[in-house]
Amino acid sequence: MKADHSSVAQQASAPLEVVSLVSLGQHPVSGRLRRAEQDARALELCLALERQSAPGAVSLSAWHASGSKIAPGSEQDQALRGYLGMGLESLTLVAPDSLKAVDSLEASDSQYVVDVWPLLVTRLKQAAPQLVVCGGQSETGEGSGLLPHLLAESLGWPLVEGIVAIESCDGGHLTALQALPRGQRRRLRVKLPALVSVDAAAPAARQSAFAQARRGELASLASGELAHDAVAEAFSVAPARKRPKRLKRIKATSARDRFKAAAAKAEGGSGKRLEGVSAEEGAAEILKLLREEGVLR
């Protein structure tokens, strides 16, 4: 019984291991690399959790998975240092065991694509953190938003999407707020270990301090073998085109706006009900509505 009590006390005194996954972002206008907006918000939530917890209760680290070497002073290096400027002493670069093999393959084939999520799975199994926080979608690469799902499935962890605030982590459970449609919020209690992705409505990240970004360290860590993504090599990449605007999209940022959006009734007075019309007449009315809303021109 004494051994059981001592093991429980040791687990209670051990700090909560939190990992924030970050990636390279891209400015929508200039196209220059920067810190990713959603990943910076995820790191901001982790820093807020560390600040509101007791000293030494949370051990926070940030990871970036890369399939190639990041040279000091390069554009990738400058972009990742934007996370260091938020208050981190170091950022871990998760890379394959043999970067020389990756560089030689990329030099021989410019279309060679490396998939990084197996590297993260290997490293997460080795480090065994209790909580992993990331953005919902990357700004570079495929940007499919599947990374949190792939990691959660491989690790067997629960995945919670759309988090806007982490309230507490105690007793092996996480309490967080999840964003819902029409500006509503839902409080969730999840058993750890868990993986959460951050919603765009989460608090904005703090400004990156230049001096702290220069002092911080980018430390490379080998984790697993090279993962070749043959499927992504067949993708054709082209500049994105402007999408049609959505109909009556509600984006509430303040508490007042969220309350108004949640309490508002659906507008149905301007609609038109069609009964007993032909397919051509119905299609004509749909086209008329789309032109009135500005979707088609």
CSV table of C-alpha atoms in Angstrom, one decimal:
chain,number,residue,atom,x,y,z
A,1,MET,CA,0.0,0.0,0.0
A,2,LYS,CA,2.9,2.4,0.7
A,3,ALA,CA,4.3,1.8,-2.8
A,4,ASP,CA,0.9,2.6,-4.3
A,5,HIS,CA,0.6,5.8,-2.3
A,6,SER,CA,4.1,6.9,-3.3
A,7,SER,CA,3.4,6.2,-7.0
A,8,VAL,CA,0.2,8.3,-6.8
A,9,ALA,CA,2.0,11.1,-5.1
A,10,GLN,CA,4.8,11.0,-7.7
A,11,GLN,CA,2.2,11.2,-10.6
A,12,ALA,CA,0.5,14.1,-8.8
A,13,SER,CA,3.8,16.0,-8.4
A,14,ALA,CA,5.0,15.4,-12.0
A,15,PRO,CA,4.4,18.4,-14.3
A,16,LEU,CA,1.8,18.2,-17.1
A,17,GLU,CA,3.7,17.6,-20.4
A,18,VAL,CA,2.2,19.8,-23.1
A,19,VAL,CA,3.3,19.9,-26.7
A,20,SER,CA,2.4,22.6,-29.2
A,21,LEU,CA,2.8,21.7,-32.8
A,22,VAL,CA,3.7,24.6,-35.1
A,23,SER,CA,4.2,24.9,-38.8
A,24,LEU,CA,5.4,27.4,-41.4
A,25,GLY,CA,2.7,29.9,-42.4
A,26,GLN,CA,2.4,32.0,-45.5
A,27,HIS,CA,1.2,35.6,-45.8
A,28,PRO,CA,-1.9,35.7,-48.0
A,29,VAL,CA,-0.8,38.8,-49.9
A,30,SER,CA,3.0,38.8,-50.1
A,31,GLY,CA,3.4,35.0,-50.0
A,32,ARG,CA,6.3,35.3,-47.6
A,33,LEU,CA,6.8,32.7,-44.9
A,34,ARG,CA,5.7,33.6,-41.4
A,35,ARG,CA,4.4,31.9,-38.3
A,36,ALA,CA,1.0,30.2,-39.0
A,37,GLU,CA,-2.0,32.1,-37.6
A,38,GLN,CA,-3.8,29.1,-36.1
A,39,ASP,CA,-0.6,27.5,-34.8
A,40,ALA,CA,0.3,30.8,-33.1
A,41,ARG,CA,-3.2,30.9,-31.5
A,42,ALA,CA,-2.6,27.3,-30.3
A,43,LEU,CA,0.7,28.2,-28.7
A,44,GLU,CA,-1.0,31.2,-27.1
A,45,LEU,CA,-3.5,28.9,-25.4
A,46,CYS,CA,-0.6,26.7,-24.1
A,47,LEU,CA,1.2,29.8,-22.7
A,48,ALA,CA,-2.0,30.9,-21.0
A,49,LEU,CA,-2.4,27.5,-19.5
A,50,GLU,CA,1.2,27.6,-18.2
A,51,ARG,CA,0.7,31.1,-16.8
A,52,GLN,CA,-2.5,30.3,-14.9
A,53,SER,CA,-1.1,27.0,-13.5
A,54,ALA,CA,1.1,26.7,-10.4
A,55,PRO,CA,4.9,27.3,-11.0
A,56,GLY,CA,6.4,24.1,-12.4
A,57,ALA,CA,3.0,22.4,-12.9
A,58,VAL,CA,3.1,22.6,-16.7
A,59,SER,CA,6.1,21.7,-18.9
A,60,LEU,CA,5.6,23.3,-22.4
A,61,SER,CA,7.5,22.5,-25.5
A,62,ALA,CA,6.9,23.4,-29.2
A,63,TRP,CA,7.7,21.1,-32.1
A,64,HIS,CA,8.0,21.6,-35.8
A,65,ALA,CA,8.2,18.6,-38.1
A,66,SER,CA,10.5,19.1,-41.1
A,67,GLY,CA,11.6,16.7,-43.8
A,68,SER,CA,14.6,18.8,-44.8
A,69,LYS,CA,17.4,20.7,-43.1
A,70,ILE,CA,16.6,24.3,-42.1
A,71,ALA,CA,19.7,26.5,-42.6
A,72,PRO,CA,20.4,29.3,-40.1
A,73,GLY,CA,19.2,32.7,-41.4
A,74,SER,CA,17.0,31.1,-44.1
A,75,GLU,CA,13.4,32.2,-44.6
A,76,GLN,CA,12.2,29.1,-42.8
A,77,ASP,CA,14.5,29.9,-39.9
A,78,GLN,CA,13.2,33.5,-39.7
A,79,ALA,CA,9.5,32.3,-39.8
A,80,LEU,CA,10.0,29.7,-37.0
A,81,ARG,CA,11.7,32.3,-34.8
A,82,GLY,CA,8.4,34.1,-34.7
A,83,TYR,CA,7.2,31.4,-32.3
A,84,LEU,CA,10.3,31.8,-30.2
A,85,GLY,CA,9.5,35.5,-29.9
A,86,MET,CA,6.3,34.6,-28.0
A,87,GLY,CA,8.3,33.6,-25.0
A,88,LEU,CA,9.9,30.2,-25.8
A,89,GLU,CA,13.5,29.4,-25.0
A,90,SER,CA,13.8,26.7,-27.6
A,91,LEU,CA,11.8,25.0,-30.4
A,92,THR,CA,12.4,21.4,-31.4
A,93,LEU,CA,12.8,20.5,-35.1
A,94,VAL,CA,11.6,16.9,-35.5
A,95,ALA,CA,13.4,15.5,-38.5
A,96,PRO,CA,14.2,12.0,-40.0
A,97,ASP,CA,17.1,10.0,-38.7
A,98,SER,CA,19.2,10.7,-41.8
A,99,LEU,CA,18.9,14.2,-43.2
A,100,LYS,CA,21.7,13.5,-45.6
A,101,ALA,CA,19.6,10.8,-47.4
A,102,VAL,CA,16.7,13.3,-47.6
A,103,ASP,CA,18.9,16.1,-49.1
A,104,SER,CA,20.4,13.7,-51.7
A,105,LEU,CA,16.9,12.5,-52.8
A,106,GLU,CA,15.6,16.0,-53.0
A,107,ALA,CA,18.6,17.0,-55.1
A,108,SER,CA,18.1,14.2,-57.5
A,109,ASP,CA,14.4,14.7,-57.8
A,110,SER,CA,12.9,18.1,-57.3
A,111,GLN,CA,9.4,16.6,-56.9
A,112,TYR,CA,10.3,14.4,-54.0
A,113,VAL,CA,7.8,14.8,-51.2
A,114,VAL,CA,8.3,13.9,-47.5
A,115,ASP,CA,5.3,13.2,-45.3
A,116,VAL,CA,6.0,14.4,-41.7
A,117,TRP,CA,3.1,13.0,-39.7
A,118,PRO,CA,4.8,9.5,-39.2
A,119,LEU,CA,7.8,11.4,-37.7
A,120,LEU,CA,5.5,13.1,-35.2
A,121,VAL,CA,3.8,9.8,-34.3
A,122,THR,CA,7.2,8.3,-33.5
A,123,ARG,CA,8.3,11.2,-31.5
A,124,LEU,CA,5.1,11.5,-29.6
A,125,LYS,CA,5.2,7.8,-28.6
A,126,GLN,CA,8.8,8.4,-27.3
A,127,ALA,CA,8.0,11.5,-25.4
A,128,ALA,CA,4.5,10.5,-24.2
A,129,PRO,CA,3.1,14.0,-23.4
A,130,GLN,CA,-0.4,14.3,-21.8
A,131,LEU,CA,-1.7,17.1,-24.1
A,132,VAL,CA,-0.9,18.0,-27.7
A,133,VAL,CA,-2.3,21.3,-29.1
A,134,CYS,CA,-2.2,22.3,-32.8
A,135,GLY,CA,-4.0,24.5,-35.4
A,136,GLY,CA,-6.9,23.2,-37.4
A,137,GLN,CA,-5.3,23.6,-40.8
A,138,SER,CA,-1.8,24.6,-42.1
A,139,GLU,CA,-1.2,27.5,-44.4
A,140,THR,CA,1.4,25.8,-46.6
A,141,GLY,CA,1.7,22.3,-48.1
A,142,GLU,CA,-1.5,20.4,-48.7
A,143,GLY,CA,-3.5,22.2,-46.0
A,144,SER,CA,-6.0,19.4,-45.8
A,145,GLY,CA,-6.5,19.7,-42.0
A,146,LEU,CA,-6.0,15.9,-41.7
A,147,LEU,CA,-2.9,16.0,-39.4
A,148,PRO,CA,-4.8,16.1,-36.1
A,149,HIS,CA,-7.0,13.2,-37.2
A,150,LEU,CA,-4.0,11.1,-38.4
A,151,LEU,CA,-2.1,11.7,-35.2
A,152,ALA,CA,-5.1,10.9,-33.0
A,153,GLU,CA,-5.9,7.7,-34.9
A,154,SER,CA,-2.3,6.5,-34.8
A,155,LEU,CA,-1.9,7.2,-31.1
A,156,GLY,CA,-5.4,6.1,-30.0
A,157,TRP,CA,-6.1,9.4,-28.3
A,158,PRO,CA,-9.3,11.4,-28.3
A,159,LEU,CA,-9.4,14.4,-30.6
A,160,VAL,CA,-11.3,17.6,-29.8
A,161,GLU,CA,-11.7,20.2,-32.6
A,162,GLY,CA,-12.6,23.9,-32.5
A,163,ILE,CA,-11.1,24.8,-29.1
A,164,VAL,CA,-11.1,28.5,-28.1
A,165,ALA,CA,-9.9,28.2,-24.5
A,166,ILE,CA,-8.2,25.8,-22.2
A,167,GLU,CA,-9.6,26.4,-18.7
A,168,SER,CA,-7.8,23.7,-16.6
A,169,CYS,CA,-6.0,20.4,-16.6
A,170,ASP,CA,-6.4,18.5,-13.3
A,171,GLY,CA,-6.8,14.9,-12.2
A,172,GLY,CA,-6.0,13.5,-15.6
A,173,HIS,CA,-8.7,15.5,-17.3
A,174,LEU,CA,-8.8,18.6,-19.6
A,175,THR,CA,-11.6,21.2,-19.3
A,176,ALA,CA,-11.9,23.4,-22.4
A,177,LEU,CA,-14.4,25.6,-24.4
A,178,GLN,CA,-15.4,24.5,-27.9
A,179,ALA,CA,-16.7,26.9,-30.5
A,180,LEU,CA,-20.1,26.0,-32.0
A,181,PRO,CA,-22.1,27.5,-34.9
A,182,ARG,CA,-23.8,30.9,-34.4
A,183,GLY,CA,-21.2,32.0,-31.8
A,184,GLN,CA,-22.2,29.5,-29.1
A,185,ARG,CA,-19.7,27.8,-26.8
A,186,ARG,CA,-19.7,24.4,-25.1
A,187,ARG,CA,-17.6,23.3,-22.1
A,188,LEU,CA,-16.0,19.9,-22.5
A,189,ARG,CA,-14.2,17.6,-20.1
A,190,VAL,CA,-11.8,15.2,-21.8
A,191,LYS,CA,-9.7,12.4,-20.4
A,192,LEU,CA,-5.9,12.8,-20.9
A,193,PRO,CA,-3.8,12.1,-23.0
A,194,ALA,CA,-5.7,14.0,-25.7
A,195,LEU,CA,-5.1,16.0,-28.8
A,196,VAL,CA,-6.9,19.3,-29.5
A,197,SER,CA,-7.1,21.6,-32.5
A,198,VAL,CA,-7.7,25.3,-32.2
A,199,ASP,CA,-10.5,27.3,-33.8
A,200,ALA,CA,-10.0,30.6,-35.6
A,201,ALA,CA,-12.1,32.3,-32.9
A,202,ALA,CA,-9.4,31.6,-30.3
A,203,PRO,CA,-7.6,34.6,-28.7
A,204,ALA,CA,-5.1,36.2,-31.1
A,205,ALA,CA,-1.5,35.4,-30.5
A,206,ARG,CA,0.8,38.0,-28.8
A,207,GLN,CA,3.2,40.0,-30.8
A,208,SER,CA,6.6,38.3,-31.4
A,209,ALA,CA,9.5,40.0,-29.5
A,210,PHE,CA,12.5,40.4,-31.8
A,211,ALA,CA,15.2,40.1,-29.1
A,212,GLN,CA,13.6,36.9,-27.7
A,213,ALA,CA,13.3,35.4,-31.2
A,214,ARG,CA,17.0,36.0,-31.7
A,215,ARG,CA,18.0,34.5,-28.3
A,216,GLY,CA,15.8,31.4,-28.8
A,217,GLU,CA,17.3,28.1,-30.0
A,218,LEU,CA,16.1,25.8,-32.9
A,219,ALA,CA,17.2,22.4,-31.8
A,220,SER,CA,17.1,19.5,-34.3
A,221,LEU,CA,16.0,16.1,-33.1
A,222,ALA,CA,16.1,12.9,-35.2
A,223,SER,CA,12.9,10.8,-34.9
A,224,GLY,CA,12.1,7.8,-37.1
A,225,GLU,CA,12.9,6.9,-40.7
A,226,LEU,CA,12.1,8.8,-43.9
A,227,ALA,CA,8.5,8.7,-45.0
A,228,HIS,CA,8.0,9.0,-48.7
A,229,ASP,CA,4.6,10.5,-49.8
A,230,ALA,CA,4.3,9.1,-53.3
A,231,VAL,CA,0.6,10.2,-53.6
A,232,ALA,CA,1.4,13.9,-53.0
A,233,GLU,CA,3.9,13.8,-55.8
A,234,ALA,CA,1.1,13.3,-58.3
A,235,PHE,CA,-0.7,16.5,-57.1
A,236,SER,CA,-0.8,19.5,-59.3
A,237,VAL,CA,-0.4,22.8,-57.5
A,238,ALA,CA,-1.8,26.0,-58.8
A,239,PRO,CA,-2.6,29.5,-57.4
A,240,ALA,CA,-5.9,29.6,-55.6
A,241,ARG,CA,-8.8,31.3,-57.2
A,242,LYS,CA,-11.2,33.6,-55.5
A,243,ARG,CA,-14.1,31.6,-54.1
A,244,PRO,CA,-17.8,32.6,-54.3
A,245,LYS,CA,-18.9,34.3,-51.1
A,246,ARG,CA,-21.0,32.3,-48.7
A,247,LEU,CA,-24.6,33.1,-47.9
A,248,LYS,CA,-25.1,35.0,-44.7
A,249,ARG,CA,-22.0,33.7,-42.9
A,250,ILE,CA,-22.1,34.8,-39.2
A,251,LYS,CA,-18.7,35.5,-37.6
A,252,ALA,CA,-19.1,36.6,-34.0
A,253,THR,CA,-16.0,37.7,-32.1
A,254,SER,CA,-17.3,39.5,-29.0
A,255,ALA,CA,-19.6,38.1,-26.3
A,256,ARG,CA,-22.3,40.6,-27.4
A,257,ASP,CA,-22.1,39.5,-31.0
A,258,ARG,CA,-22.2,35.8,-30.0
A,259,PHE,CA,-25.3,36.4,-27.9
A,260,LYS,CA,-27.1,38.2,-30.7
A,261,ALA,CA,-26.2,35.5,-33.2
A,262,ALA,CA,-27.3,32.7,-30.9
A,263,ALA,CA,-30.6,34.4,-30.0
A,264,ALA,CA,-31.5,35.6,-33.5
A,265,LYS,CA,-34.1,33.8,-35.5
A,266,ALA,CA,-33.6,32.5,-39.0
A,267,GLU,CA,-34.8,35.0,-41.6
A,268,GLY,CA,-37.4,33.4,-43.8
A,269,GLY,CA,-39.6,36.3,-44.8
A,270,SER,CA,-37.9,37.0,-48.1
A,271,GLY,CA,-37.9,33.4,-49.3
A,272,LYS,CA,-40.1,32.1,-52.1
A,273,ARG,CA,-41.9,28.7,-51.9
A,274,LEU,CA,-42.2,26.8,-55.2
A,275,GLU,CA,-44.8,24.1,-55.7
A,276,GLY,CA,-45.9,22.3,-58.8
A,277,VAL,CA,-43.3,24.0,-61.0
A,278,SER,CA,-41.2,22.4,-63.8
A,279,ALA,CA,-37.5,21.7,-63.5
A,280,GLU,CA,-36.7,24.6,-65.8
A,281,GLU,CA,-38.7,27.0,-63.7
A,282,GLY,CA,-37.1,25.8,-60.5
A,283,ALA,CA,-33.6,26.1,-62.0
A,284,ALA,CA,-34.5,29.6,-63.2
A,285,GLU,CA,-35.5,30.7,-59.7
A,286,ILE,CA,-32.3,29.2,-58.2
A,287,LEU,CA,-30.2,31.1,-60.7
A,288,LYS,CA,-32.1,34.3,-59.9
A,289,LEU,CA,-31.4,33.9,-56.2
A,290,LEU,CA,-27.7,33.2,-56.7
A,291,ARG,CA,-27.4,36.4,-58.8
A,292,GLU,CA,-29.2,38.5,-56.2
A,293,GLU,CA,-26.8,37.2,-53.5
A,294,GLY,CA,-23.8,38.0,-55.7
A,295,VAL,CA,-22.7,34.3,-55.9
A,296,LEU,CA,-23.1,34.4,-59.7
A,297,ARG,CA,-22.4,37.4,-61.9
